[in-house]
Coordinates of C-alpha atoms in Angstrom, one line a residue:
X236 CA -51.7 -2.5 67.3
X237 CA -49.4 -5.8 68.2
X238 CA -47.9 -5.7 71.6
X239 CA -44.0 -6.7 71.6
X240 CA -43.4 -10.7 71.4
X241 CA -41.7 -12.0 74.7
X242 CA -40.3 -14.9 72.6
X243 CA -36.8 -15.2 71.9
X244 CA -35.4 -13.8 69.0
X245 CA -35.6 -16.6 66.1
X246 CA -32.6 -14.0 63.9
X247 CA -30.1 -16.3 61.8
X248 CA -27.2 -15.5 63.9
X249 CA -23.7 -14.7 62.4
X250 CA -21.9 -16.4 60.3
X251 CA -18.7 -15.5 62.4
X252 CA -20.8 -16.8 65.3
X253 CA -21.6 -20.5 63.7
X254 CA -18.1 -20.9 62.8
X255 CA -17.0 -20.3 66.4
X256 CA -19.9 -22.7 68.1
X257 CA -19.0 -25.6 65.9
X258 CA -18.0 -28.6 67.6
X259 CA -14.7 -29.7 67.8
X260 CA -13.1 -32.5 66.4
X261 CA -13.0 -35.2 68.7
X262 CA -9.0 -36.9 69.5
X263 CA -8.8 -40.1 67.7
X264 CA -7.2 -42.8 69.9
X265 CA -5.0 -45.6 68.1
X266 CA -5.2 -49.0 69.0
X267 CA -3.9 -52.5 68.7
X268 CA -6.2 -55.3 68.3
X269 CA -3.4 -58.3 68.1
X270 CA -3.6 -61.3 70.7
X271 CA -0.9 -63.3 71.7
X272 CA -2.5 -66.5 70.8
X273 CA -3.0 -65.4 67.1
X274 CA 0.5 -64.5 66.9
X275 CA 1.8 -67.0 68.4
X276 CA 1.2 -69.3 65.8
X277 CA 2.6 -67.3 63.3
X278 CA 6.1 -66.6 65.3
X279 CA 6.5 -70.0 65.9
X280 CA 6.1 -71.4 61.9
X281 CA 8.1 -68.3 60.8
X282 CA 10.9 -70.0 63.2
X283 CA 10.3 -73.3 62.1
X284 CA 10.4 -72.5 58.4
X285 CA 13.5 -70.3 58.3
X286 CA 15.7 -72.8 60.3
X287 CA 14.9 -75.2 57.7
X288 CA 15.1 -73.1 55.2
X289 CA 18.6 -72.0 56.4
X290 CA 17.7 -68.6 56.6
X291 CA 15.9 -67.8 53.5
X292 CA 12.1 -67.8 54.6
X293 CA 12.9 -64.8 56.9
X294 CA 12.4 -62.5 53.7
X295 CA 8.6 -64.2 54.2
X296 CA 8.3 -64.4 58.1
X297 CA 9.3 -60.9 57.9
X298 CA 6.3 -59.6 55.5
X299 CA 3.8 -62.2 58.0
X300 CA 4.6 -60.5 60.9
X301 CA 4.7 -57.0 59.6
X302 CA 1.1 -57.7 58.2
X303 CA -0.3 -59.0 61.2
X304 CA 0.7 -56.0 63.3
X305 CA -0.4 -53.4 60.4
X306 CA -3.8 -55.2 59.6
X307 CA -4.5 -54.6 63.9
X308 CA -3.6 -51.3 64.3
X309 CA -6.1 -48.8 63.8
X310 CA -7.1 -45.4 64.3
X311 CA -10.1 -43.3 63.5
X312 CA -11.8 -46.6 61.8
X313 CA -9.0 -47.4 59.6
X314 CA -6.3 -50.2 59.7
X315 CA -2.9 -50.4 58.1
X316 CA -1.9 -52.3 55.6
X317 CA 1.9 -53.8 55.0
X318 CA 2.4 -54.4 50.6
X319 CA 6.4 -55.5 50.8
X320 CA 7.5 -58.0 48.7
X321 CA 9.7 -60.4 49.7
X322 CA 11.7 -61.2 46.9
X323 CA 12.7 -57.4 47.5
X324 CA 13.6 -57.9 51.3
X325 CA 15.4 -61.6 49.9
X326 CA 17.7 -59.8 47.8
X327 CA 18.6 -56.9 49.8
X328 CA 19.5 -59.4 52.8
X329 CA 21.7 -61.7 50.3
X330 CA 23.4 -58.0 49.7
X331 CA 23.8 -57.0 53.1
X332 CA 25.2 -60.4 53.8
X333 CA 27.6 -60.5 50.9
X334 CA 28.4 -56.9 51.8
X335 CA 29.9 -58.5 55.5
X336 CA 31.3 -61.8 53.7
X337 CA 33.6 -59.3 51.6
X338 CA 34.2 -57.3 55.0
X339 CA 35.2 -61.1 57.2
X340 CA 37.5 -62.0 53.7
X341 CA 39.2 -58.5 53.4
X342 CA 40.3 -58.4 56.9
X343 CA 41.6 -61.7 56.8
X344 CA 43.7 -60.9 53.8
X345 CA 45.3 -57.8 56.3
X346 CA 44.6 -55.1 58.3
X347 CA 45.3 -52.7 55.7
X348 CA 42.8 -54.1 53.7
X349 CA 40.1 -54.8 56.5
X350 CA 40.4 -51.4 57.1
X351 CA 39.5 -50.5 53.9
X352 CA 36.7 -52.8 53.5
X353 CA 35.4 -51.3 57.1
X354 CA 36.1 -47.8 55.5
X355 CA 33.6 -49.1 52.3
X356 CA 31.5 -50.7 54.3
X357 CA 30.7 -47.4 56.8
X358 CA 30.3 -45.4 53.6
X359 CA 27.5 -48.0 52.3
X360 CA 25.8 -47.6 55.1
X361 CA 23.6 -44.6 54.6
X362 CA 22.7 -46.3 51.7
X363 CA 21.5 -49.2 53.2
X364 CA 19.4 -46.9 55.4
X365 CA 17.9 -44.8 53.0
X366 CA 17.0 -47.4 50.8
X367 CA 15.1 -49.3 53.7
X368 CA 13.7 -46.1 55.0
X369 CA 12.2 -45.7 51.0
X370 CA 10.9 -49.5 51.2
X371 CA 9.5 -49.2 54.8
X372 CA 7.2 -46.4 53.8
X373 CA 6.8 -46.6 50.3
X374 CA 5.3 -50.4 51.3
X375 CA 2.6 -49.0 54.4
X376 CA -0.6 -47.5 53.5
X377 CA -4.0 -46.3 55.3
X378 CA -7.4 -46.6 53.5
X379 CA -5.2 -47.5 50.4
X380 CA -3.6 -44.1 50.6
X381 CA 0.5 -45.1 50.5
X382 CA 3.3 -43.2 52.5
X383 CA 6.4 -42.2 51.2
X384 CA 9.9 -41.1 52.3
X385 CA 11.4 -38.1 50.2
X386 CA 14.7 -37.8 51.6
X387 CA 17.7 -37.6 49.9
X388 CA 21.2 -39.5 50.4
X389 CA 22.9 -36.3 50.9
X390 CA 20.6 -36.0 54.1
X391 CA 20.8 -39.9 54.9
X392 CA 24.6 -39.7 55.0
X393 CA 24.6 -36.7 56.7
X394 CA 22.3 -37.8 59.7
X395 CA 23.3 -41.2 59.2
X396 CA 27.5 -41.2 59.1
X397 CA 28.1 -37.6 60.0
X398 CA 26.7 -36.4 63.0
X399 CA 27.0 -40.2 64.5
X400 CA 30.7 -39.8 64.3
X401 CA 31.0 -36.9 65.5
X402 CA 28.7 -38.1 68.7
X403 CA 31.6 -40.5 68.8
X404 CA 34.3 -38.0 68.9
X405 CA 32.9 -35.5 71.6
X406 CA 32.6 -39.2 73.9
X407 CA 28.7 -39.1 73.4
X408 CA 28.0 -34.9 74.4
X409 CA 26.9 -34.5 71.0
X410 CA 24.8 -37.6 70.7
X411 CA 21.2 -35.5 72.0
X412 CA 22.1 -33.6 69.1
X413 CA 23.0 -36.2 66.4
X414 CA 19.3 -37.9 67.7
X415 CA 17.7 -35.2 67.3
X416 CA 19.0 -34.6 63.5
X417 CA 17.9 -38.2 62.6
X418 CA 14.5 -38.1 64.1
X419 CA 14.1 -34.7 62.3
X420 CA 15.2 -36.3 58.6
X421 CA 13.3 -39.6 59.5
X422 CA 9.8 -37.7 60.6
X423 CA 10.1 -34.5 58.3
X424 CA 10.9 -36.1 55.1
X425 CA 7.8 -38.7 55.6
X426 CA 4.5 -37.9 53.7
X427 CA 1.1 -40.0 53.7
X428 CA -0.2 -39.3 49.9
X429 CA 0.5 -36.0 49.1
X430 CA 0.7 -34.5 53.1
X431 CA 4.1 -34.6 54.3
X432 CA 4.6 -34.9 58.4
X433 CA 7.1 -32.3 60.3
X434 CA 9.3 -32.6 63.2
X435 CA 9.5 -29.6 65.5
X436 CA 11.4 -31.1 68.2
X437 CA 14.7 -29.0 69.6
X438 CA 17.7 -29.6 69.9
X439 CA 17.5 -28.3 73.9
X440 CA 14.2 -30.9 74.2
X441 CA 16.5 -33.7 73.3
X442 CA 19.4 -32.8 75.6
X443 CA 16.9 -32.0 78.9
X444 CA 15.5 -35.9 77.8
X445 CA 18.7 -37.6 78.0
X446 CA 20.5 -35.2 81.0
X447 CA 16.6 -36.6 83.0
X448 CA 17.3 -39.9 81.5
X449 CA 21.1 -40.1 82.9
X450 CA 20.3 -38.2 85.7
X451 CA 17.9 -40.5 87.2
X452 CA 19.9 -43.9 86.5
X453 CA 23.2 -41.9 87.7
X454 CA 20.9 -41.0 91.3
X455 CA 20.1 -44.8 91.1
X456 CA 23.2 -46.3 90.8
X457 CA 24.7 -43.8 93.7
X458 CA 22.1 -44.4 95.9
X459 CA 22.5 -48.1 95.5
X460 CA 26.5 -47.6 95.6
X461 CA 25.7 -45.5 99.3
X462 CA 23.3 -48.1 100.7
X463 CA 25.0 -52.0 99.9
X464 CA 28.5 -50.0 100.2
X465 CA 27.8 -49.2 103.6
X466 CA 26.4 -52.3 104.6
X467 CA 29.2 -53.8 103.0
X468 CA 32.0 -52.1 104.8
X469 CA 30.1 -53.1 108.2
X470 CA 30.0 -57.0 107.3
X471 CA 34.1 -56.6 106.4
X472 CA 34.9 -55.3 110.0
X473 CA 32.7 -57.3 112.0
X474 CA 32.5 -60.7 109.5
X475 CA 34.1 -60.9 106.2
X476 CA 32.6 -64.0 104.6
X477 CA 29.0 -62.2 104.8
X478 CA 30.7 -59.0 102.7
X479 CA 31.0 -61.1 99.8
X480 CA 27.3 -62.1 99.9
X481 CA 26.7 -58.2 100.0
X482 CA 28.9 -57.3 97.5
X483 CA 27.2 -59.8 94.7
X484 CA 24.0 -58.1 95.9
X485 CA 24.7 -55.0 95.3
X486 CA 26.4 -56.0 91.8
X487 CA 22.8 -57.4 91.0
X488 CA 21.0 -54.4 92.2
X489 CA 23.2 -52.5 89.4
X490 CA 22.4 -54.6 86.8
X491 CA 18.6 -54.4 87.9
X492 CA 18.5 -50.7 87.9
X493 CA 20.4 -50.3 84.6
X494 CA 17.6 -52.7 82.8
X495 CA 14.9 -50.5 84.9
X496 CA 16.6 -47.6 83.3
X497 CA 16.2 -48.6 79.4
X498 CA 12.2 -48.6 79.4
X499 CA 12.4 -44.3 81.0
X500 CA 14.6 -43.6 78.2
X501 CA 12.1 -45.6 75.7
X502 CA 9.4 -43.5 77.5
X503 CA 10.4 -40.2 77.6
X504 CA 11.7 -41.0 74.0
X505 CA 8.8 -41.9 72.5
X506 CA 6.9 -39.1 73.9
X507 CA 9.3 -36.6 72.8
X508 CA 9.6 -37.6 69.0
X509 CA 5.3 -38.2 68.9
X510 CA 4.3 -35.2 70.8
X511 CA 6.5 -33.0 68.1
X512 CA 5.2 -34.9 64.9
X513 CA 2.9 -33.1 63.0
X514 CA 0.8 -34.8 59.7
X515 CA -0.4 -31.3 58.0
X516 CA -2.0 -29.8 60.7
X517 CA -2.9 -32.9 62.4
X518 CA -0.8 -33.3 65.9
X519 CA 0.1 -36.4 67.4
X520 CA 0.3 -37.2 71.5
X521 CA 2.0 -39.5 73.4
X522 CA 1.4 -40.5 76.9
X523 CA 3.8 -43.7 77.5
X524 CA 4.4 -43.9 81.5
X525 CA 7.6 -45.2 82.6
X526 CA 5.7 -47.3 85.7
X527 CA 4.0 -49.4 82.9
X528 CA 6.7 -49.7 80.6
X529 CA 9.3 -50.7 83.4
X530 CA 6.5 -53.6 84.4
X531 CA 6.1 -54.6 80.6
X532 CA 9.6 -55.0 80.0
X533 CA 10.1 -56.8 83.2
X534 CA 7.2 -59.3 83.6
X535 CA 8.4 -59.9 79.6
X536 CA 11.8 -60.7 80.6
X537 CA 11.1 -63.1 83.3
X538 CA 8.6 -64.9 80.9
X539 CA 10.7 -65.4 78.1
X540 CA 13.4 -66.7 80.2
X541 CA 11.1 -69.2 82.4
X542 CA 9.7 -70.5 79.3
X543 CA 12.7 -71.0 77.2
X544 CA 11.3 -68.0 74.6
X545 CA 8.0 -69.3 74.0
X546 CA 6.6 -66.6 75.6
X547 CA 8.5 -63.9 73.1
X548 CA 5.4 -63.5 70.9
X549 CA 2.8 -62.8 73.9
X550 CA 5.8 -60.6 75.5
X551 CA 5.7 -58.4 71.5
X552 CA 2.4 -58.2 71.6
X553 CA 2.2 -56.6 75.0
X554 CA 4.5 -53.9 74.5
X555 CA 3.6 -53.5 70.9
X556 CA -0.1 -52.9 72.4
X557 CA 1.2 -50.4 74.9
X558 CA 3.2 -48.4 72.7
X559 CA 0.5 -47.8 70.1
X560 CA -2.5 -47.4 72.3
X561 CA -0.6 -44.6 74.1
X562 CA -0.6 -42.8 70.8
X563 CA -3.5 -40.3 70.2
X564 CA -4.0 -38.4 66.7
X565 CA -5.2 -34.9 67.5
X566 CA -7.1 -33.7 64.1
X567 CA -7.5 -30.4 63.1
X568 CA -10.0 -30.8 60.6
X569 CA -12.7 -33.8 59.7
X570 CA -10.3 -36.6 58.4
X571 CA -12.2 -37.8 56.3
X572 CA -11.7 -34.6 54.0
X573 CA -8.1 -34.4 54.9
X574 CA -7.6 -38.4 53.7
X575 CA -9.8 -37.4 50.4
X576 CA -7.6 -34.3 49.7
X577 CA -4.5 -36.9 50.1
X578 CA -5.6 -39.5 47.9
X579 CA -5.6 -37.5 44.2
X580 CA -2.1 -38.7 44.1
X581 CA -1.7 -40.9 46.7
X582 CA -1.9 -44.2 44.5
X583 CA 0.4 -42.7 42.2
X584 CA 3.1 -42.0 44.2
X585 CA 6.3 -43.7 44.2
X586 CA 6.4 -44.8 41.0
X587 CA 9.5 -46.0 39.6
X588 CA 10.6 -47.4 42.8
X589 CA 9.4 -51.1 42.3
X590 CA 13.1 -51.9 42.5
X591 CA 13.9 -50.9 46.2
X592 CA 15.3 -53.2 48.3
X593 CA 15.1 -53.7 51.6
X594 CA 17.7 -54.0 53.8
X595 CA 17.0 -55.7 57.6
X596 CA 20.5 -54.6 59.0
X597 CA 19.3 -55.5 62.6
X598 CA 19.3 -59.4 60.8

């Protein structure tokens, strides 16, 4: 008769079980592999080459640098890739520029009608937007699966024109809101192949951001109001020449803590919109700290200005760097099945929109 085995139990376990103990997929960091030197020489003959040109080798300079910065950023061992063309971006800059040469001539003929050219000009713009928004994507791919943008110009003018004006009207207490509605139509109507991303940011996220944002820069500037205002009132009683010396300090001060300011709102921001971005069932994070960003954009400043702007390329680079390496992807699922599934129709796409233009309006 066999006496009971003291081994383990060598039983198949579960299939419930297995599915539970599989390991989990790993966080995917992006990162930026682009180097100040390299660009350097590319910024510098893309200047060179639209001044003489007058202008028209931007189109060009514009699809250089775009491809540089695509081509080094990577995640999960993949790059991007930038396909504009830039007869495309040419011909919707000559628009855009004709578009304010009619604007300049119309007002100069009268108010009445540079009013109405302003009035024609505000309505063109959400179709400016959209159309670049269309280009932008429609032209970015990853592992040779293209994005797309399926937004409409009903949405475009609404989150474009509408809610802008009326941040205008409420003097700025509905701009949270109008952000919010753009990021959402920006983010929500973006797909990668056939995946489309989603925006679940609120509208209360938005407003807590920008009440932290002005609450910190309004505790700032009263601070620095209490301190150098104080100090200030002391020099006038006792020695009035020294006040004025006090005074242009604490105007300085101001001006420093308002610049200090714009890199918390870029922060908090960017982590808002990126940790409420969702590809599928893919999630994004974003861990931007305002420390780093405030010495970023102020070592850049200073370089830029004590080198005449031959430091600008080395100063993009750095924040460019910092902003995508904070980026994480957090997958749900093996990517490399979720790009698969996305590629049946990702080539195929956006056909039919050859023809879109791009327009720069920051030009």
């Amino acid at each position: 008769m066999n006496e009971p085995s003291d081994l383990p139990s060598q039983a198949t376990p579960p299939f419930s079980t297995v599915l539970n103990t599989a390991a989990p997929v790993k966080p995917e960091a992006f990162s930026f592999s682009g180097r100040g030197g390299e660009y350097f020489r590319i910024w510098i003959v893309n200047l060179l080459l639209s001044i003489v040109t007058l202008g028209i080798y931007s189109a060009w300079a514009k699809v250089r640098r775009l491809r540089y910065f695509y081509d080094n950023t990577s995640v999960a061992g993949g790059s991007f890739d930038y396909h504009g063309n830039p007869i495309a971006i040419l011909k919707g800059r000559i628009i855009a520029v004709v578009l304010l040469g009619v604007y300049h001539l119309a007002g100069a003929g009268g108010p009445l009608l540079g009013l109405v050219a302003a009035l024609l000009l505000v309505l063109a713009g959400p179709w400016l937007l959209w159309r670049s928004l269309q280009f932008k994507l429609y032209n970015t791919s990853y592992r040779g699966i293209r994005f797309g943008f399926r937004g409409s110009l009903g949405g475009a003018a609404r989150n474009f024109l509408m809610w802008p004006l009326l941040a205008s009207i409420s003097l700025g207490l509905l701009a949270p809101l109008a952000y919010q509605r753009f990021k959402r139509y920006q983010h929500s109507e973006s797909r990668f192949g056939t995946t489309h991303f989603s925006f679940h940011g609120s509208v209360g996220a938005f407003y807590k951001t920008f009440l932290i944002g002005l609450g910190l820069w309004l505790g700032g500037i009263i601070v620095i109001f209490v301190g150098f205002g104080g100090i200030t009132l002391i020099q006038m009683v006792h020695a009035g020449t020294t006040a004025v010396f006090s005074l242009m300090l604490m105007v300085l001060a101001l001006y420093a803590w308002t610049f200090l300011a714009l890199p918390l709102w870029m922060t908090l921001l960017q982590n808002l919109v990126w940790n409420n971005t969702r590809l599928g069932e893919h999630r994004f994070q974003s861990d931007m700290r305002w420390g780093r960003t405030a010495f970023i954009v102020f070592t850049n400043v200073l370089g830029v200005v004590f080198t005449l702007g031959l430091y600008t390329p080395f100063a993009q680079i750095r924040m460019m760097r910092y902003r995508i390496e904070s980026l994480t992807l957090l997958p749900a699922s093996s990517l490399d099945d979720f790009v698969a599934s996305s590629e049946a129709h990702g080539s195929a796409t956006g056909e039919g929109l050859g023809d879109l233009l791009d327009f720069d309006l920051s030009m």
